[in-house]
PDB file of C-alpha atoms in Angstrom:
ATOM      1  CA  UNK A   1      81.581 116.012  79.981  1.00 72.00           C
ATOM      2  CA  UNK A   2      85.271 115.887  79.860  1.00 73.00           C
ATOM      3  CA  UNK A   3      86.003 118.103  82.802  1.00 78.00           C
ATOM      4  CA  UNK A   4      83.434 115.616  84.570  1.00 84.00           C
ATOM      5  CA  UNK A   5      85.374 112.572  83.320  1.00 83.00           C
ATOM      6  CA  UNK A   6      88.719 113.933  84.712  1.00 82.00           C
ATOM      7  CA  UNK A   7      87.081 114.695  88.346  1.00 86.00           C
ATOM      8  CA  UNK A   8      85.538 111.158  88.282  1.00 87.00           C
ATOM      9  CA  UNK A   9      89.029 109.846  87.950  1.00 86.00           C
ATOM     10  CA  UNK A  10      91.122 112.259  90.443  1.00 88.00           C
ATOM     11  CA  UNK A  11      88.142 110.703  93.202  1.00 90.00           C
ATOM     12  CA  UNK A  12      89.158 107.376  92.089  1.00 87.00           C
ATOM     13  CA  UNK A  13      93.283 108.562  92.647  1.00 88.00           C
ATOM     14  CA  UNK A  14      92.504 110.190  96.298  1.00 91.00           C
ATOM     15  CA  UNK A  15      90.602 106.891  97.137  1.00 88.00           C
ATOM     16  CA  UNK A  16      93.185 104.748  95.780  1.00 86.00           C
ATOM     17  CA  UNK A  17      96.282 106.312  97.083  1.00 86.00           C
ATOM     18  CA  UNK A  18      94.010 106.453 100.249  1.00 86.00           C
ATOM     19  CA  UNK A  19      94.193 103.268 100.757  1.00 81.00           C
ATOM     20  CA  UNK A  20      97.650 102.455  99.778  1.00 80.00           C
ATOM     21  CA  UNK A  21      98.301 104.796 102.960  1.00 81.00           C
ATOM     22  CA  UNK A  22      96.298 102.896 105.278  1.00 77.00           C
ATOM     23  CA  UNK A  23      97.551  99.553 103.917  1.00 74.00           C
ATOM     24  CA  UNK A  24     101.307 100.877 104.323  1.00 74.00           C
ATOM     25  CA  UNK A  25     100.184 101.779 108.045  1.00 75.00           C
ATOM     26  CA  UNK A  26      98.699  98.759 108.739  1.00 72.00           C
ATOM     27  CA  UNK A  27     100.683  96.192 107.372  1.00 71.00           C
ATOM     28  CA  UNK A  28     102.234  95.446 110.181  1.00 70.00           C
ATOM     29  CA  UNK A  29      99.162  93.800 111.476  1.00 72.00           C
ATOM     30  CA  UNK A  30      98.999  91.500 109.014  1.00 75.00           C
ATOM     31  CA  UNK A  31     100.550  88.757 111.159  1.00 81.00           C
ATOM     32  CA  UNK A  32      97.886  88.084 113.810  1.00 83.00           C
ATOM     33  CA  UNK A  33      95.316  88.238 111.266  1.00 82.00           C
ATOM     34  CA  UNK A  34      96.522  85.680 108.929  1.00 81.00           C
ATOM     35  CA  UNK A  35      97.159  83.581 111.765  1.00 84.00           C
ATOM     36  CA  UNK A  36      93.854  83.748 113.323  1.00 85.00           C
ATOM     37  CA  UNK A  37      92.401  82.714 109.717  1.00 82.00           C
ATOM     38  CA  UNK A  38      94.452  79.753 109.263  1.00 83.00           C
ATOM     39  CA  UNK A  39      94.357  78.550 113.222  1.00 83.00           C
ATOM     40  CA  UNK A  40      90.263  78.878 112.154  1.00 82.00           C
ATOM     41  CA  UNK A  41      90.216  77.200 109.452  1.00 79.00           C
ATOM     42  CA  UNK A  42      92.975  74.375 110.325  1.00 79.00           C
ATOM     43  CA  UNK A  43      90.561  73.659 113.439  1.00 75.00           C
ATOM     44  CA  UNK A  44      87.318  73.580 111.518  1.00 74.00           C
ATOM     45  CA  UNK A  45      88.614  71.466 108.593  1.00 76.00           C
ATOM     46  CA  UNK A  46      86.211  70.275 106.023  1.00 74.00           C
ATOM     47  CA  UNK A  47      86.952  68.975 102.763  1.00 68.00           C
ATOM     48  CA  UNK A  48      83.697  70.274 101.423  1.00 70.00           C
ATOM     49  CA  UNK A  49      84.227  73.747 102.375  1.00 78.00           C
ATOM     50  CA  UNK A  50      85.717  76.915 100.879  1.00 82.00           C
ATOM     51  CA  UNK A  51      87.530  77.518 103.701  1.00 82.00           C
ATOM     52  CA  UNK A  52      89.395  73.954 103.384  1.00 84.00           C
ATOM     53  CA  UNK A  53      89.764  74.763  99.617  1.00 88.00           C
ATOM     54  CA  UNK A  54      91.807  77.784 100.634  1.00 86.00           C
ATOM     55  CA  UNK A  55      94.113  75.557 103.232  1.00 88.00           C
ATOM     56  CA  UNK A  56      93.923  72.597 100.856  1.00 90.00           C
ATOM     57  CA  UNK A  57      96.176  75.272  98.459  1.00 92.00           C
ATOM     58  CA  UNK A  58      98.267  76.590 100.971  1.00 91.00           C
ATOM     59  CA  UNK A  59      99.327  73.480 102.292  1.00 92.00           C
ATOM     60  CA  UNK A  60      99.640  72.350  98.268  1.00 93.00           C
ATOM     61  CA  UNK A  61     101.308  75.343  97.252  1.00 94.00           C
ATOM     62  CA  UNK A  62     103.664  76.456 100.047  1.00 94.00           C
ATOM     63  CA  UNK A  63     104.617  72.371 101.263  1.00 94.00           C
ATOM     64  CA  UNK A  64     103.291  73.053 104.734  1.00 93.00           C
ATOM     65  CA  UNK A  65     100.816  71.573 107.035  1.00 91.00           C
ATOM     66  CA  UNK A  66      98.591  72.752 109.631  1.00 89.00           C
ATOM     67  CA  UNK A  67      98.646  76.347 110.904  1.00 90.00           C
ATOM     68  CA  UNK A  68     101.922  75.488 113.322  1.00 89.00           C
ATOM     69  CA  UNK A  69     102.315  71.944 112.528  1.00 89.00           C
ATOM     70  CA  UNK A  70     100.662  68.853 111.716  1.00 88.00           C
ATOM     71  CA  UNK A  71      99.301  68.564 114.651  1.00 88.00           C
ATOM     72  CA  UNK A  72      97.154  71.537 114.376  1.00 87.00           C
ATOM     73  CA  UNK A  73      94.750  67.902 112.937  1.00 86.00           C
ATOM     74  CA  UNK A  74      95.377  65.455 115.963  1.00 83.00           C
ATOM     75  CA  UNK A  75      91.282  66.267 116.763  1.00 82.00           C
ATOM     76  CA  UNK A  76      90.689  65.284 113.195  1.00 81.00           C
ATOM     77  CA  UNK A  77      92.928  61.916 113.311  1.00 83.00           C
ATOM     78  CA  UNK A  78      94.468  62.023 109.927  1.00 85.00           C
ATOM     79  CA  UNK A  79      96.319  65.001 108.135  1.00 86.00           C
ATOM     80  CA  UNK A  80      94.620  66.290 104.928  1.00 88.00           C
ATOM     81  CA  UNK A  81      95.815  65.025 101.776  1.00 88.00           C
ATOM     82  CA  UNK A  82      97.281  68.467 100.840  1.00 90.00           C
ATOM     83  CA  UNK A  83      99.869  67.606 103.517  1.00 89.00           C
ATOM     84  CA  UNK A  84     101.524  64.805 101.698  1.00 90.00           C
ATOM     85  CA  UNK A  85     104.986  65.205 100.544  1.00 87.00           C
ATOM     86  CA  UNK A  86     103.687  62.294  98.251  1.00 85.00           C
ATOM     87  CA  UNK A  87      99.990  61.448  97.542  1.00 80.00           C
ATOM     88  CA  UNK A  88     100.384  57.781  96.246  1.00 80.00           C
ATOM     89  CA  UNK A  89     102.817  56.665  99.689  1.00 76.00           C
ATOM     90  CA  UNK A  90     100.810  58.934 102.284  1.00 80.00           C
ATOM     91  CA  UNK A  91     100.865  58.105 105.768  1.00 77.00           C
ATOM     92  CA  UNK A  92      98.507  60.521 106.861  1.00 75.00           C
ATOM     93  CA  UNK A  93      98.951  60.375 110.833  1.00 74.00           C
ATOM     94  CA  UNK A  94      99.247  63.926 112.380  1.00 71.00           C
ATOM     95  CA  UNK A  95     102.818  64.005 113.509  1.00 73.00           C
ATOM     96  CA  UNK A  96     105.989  65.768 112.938  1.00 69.00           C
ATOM     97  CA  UNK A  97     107.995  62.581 113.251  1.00 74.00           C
ATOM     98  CA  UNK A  98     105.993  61.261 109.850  1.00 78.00           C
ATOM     99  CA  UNK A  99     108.308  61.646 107.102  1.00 83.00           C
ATOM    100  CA  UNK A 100     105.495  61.289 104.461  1.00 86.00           C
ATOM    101  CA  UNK A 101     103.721  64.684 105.205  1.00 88.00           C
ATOM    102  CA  UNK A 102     105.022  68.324 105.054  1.00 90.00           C
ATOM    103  CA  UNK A 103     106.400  68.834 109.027  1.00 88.00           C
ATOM    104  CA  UNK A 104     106.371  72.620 109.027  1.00 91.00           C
ATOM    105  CA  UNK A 105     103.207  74.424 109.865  1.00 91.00           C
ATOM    106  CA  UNK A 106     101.926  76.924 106.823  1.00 92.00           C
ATOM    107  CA  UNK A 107     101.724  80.166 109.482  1.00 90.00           C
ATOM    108  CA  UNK A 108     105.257  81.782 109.297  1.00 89.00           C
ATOM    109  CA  UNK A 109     105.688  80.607 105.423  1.00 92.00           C
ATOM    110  CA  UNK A 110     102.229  82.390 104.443  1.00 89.00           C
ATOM    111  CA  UNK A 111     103.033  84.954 106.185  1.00 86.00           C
ATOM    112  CA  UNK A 112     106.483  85.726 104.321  1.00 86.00           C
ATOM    113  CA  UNK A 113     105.042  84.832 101.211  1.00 87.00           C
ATOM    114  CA  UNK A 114     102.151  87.434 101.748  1.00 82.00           C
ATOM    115  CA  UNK A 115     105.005  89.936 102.557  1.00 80.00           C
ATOM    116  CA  UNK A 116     107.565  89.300 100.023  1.00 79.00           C
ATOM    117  CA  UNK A 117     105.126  90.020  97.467  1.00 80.00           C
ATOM    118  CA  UNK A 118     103.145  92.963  99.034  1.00 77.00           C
ATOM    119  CA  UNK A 119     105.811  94.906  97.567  1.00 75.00           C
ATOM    120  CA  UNK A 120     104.810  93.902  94.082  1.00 80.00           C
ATOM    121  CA  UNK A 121     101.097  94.987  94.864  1.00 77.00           C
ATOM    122  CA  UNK A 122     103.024  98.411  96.105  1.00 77.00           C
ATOM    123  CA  UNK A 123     104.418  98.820  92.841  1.00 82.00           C
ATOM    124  CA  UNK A 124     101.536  98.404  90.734  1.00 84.00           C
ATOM    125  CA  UNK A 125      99.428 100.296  92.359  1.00 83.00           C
ATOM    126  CA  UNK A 126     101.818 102.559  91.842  1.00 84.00           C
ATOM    127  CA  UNK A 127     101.745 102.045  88.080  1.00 89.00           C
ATOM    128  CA  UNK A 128      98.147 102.384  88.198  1.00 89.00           C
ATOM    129  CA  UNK A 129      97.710 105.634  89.723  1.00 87.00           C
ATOM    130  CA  UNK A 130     100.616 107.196  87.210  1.00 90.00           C
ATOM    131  CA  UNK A 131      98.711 106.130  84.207  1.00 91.00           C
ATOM    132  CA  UNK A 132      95.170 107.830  86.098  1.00 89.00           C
ATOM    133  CA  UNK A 133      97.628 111.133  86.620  1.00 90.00           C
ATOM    134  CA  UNK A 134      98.432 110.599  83.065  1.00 92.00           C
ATOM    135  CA  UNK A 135      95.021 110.645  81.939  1.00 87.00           C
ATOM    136  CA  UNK A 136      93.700 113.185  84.436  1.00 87.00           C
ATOM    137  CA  UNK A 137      96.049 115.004  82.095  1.00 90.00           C
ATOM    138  CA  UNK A 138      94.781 114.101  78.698  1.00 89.00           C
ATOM    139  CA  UNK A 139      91.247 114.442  79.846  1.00 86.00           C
ATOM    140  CA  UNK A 140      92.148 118.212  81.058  1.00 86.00           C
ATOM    141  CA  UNK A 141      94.387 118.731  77.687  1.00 88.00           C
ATOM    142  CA  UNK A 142      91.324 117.727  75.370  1.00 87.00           C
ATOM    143  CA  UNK A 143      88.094 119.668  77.536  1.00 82.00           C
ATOM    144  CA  UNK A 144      90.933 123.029  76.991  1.00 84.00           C
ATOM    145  CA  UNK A 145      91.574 122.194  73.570  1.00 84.00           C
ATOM    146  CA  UNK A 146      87.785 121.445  72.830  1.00 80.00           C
ATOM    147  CA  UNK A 147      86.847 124.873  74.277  1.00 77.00           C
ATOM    148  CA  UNK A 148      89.125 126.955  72.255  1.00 74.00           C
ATOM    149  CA  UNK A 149      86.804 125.539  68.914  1.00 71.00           C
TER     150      UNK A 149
END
């Protein structure tokens, strides 16, 4: 049962440092894709969605607005609130010129903020496939000790 326990979890390794490869290779591509989403989802704005949820906290979060700008919401007439620099003294006209909303669009800073901390999802998935090798170890150690009795 222990021999079967330590297989279960060197499958789980190979799959897991499987795709750490494949997200090492491919992380390059990460650019076009997280602009397609937010161009997507800037365009199809709706408060009541999950998808404007998601842009309402990027826009909150990173003090951006819009995909490339705020006029990514010209279409729409008014900016989001999530785009005010200030929510009480919003002007909410989609234009860079407005000093009241965020001027810079949310694609290049989600994008660096997505790659400055990939590293940190490097590193502890790192972590976590030490501490599997550790107790692929243990389980081995303890089905050889439990034969010997």
């Amino acid at each position: 049962m222990i021999n079967t326990y330590a297989c279960f979890i060197f499958v789980l390794l190979i799959v897991q440092i499987a795709i750490l490869v494949v997200a090492f290779v491919y992380k390059g591509s990460i650019k076009p894709d997280v602009e397609k989403l937010l161009v997507n989802n800037v365009h199809g704005y709706d408060n009541s969605t999950e998808f404007a949820k998601f842009v309402n906290y990027v826009q909150t979060n990173l003090k951006c607005c819009g995909a490339s700008g705020p006029e990514d919401y010209k279409q729409r007439g008014e900016v989001p609130e999530s785009c005010c620099r200030k929510k009480e003294l919003c002007v909410k006209l989609p234009s860079t010129t407005n000093i009241s909303i965020y001027s810079e669009g949310c694609n290049k800073k989600l994008i660096s903020f997505l790659e400055s901390h990939m590293k940190w999802v490097g590193y502890g998935s790192l972590i976590v496939c030490l501490i599997e090798i550790i107790g692929i170890i243990f389980a081995c150690m303890l089905a050889s000790s439990a034969r010997k009795y």
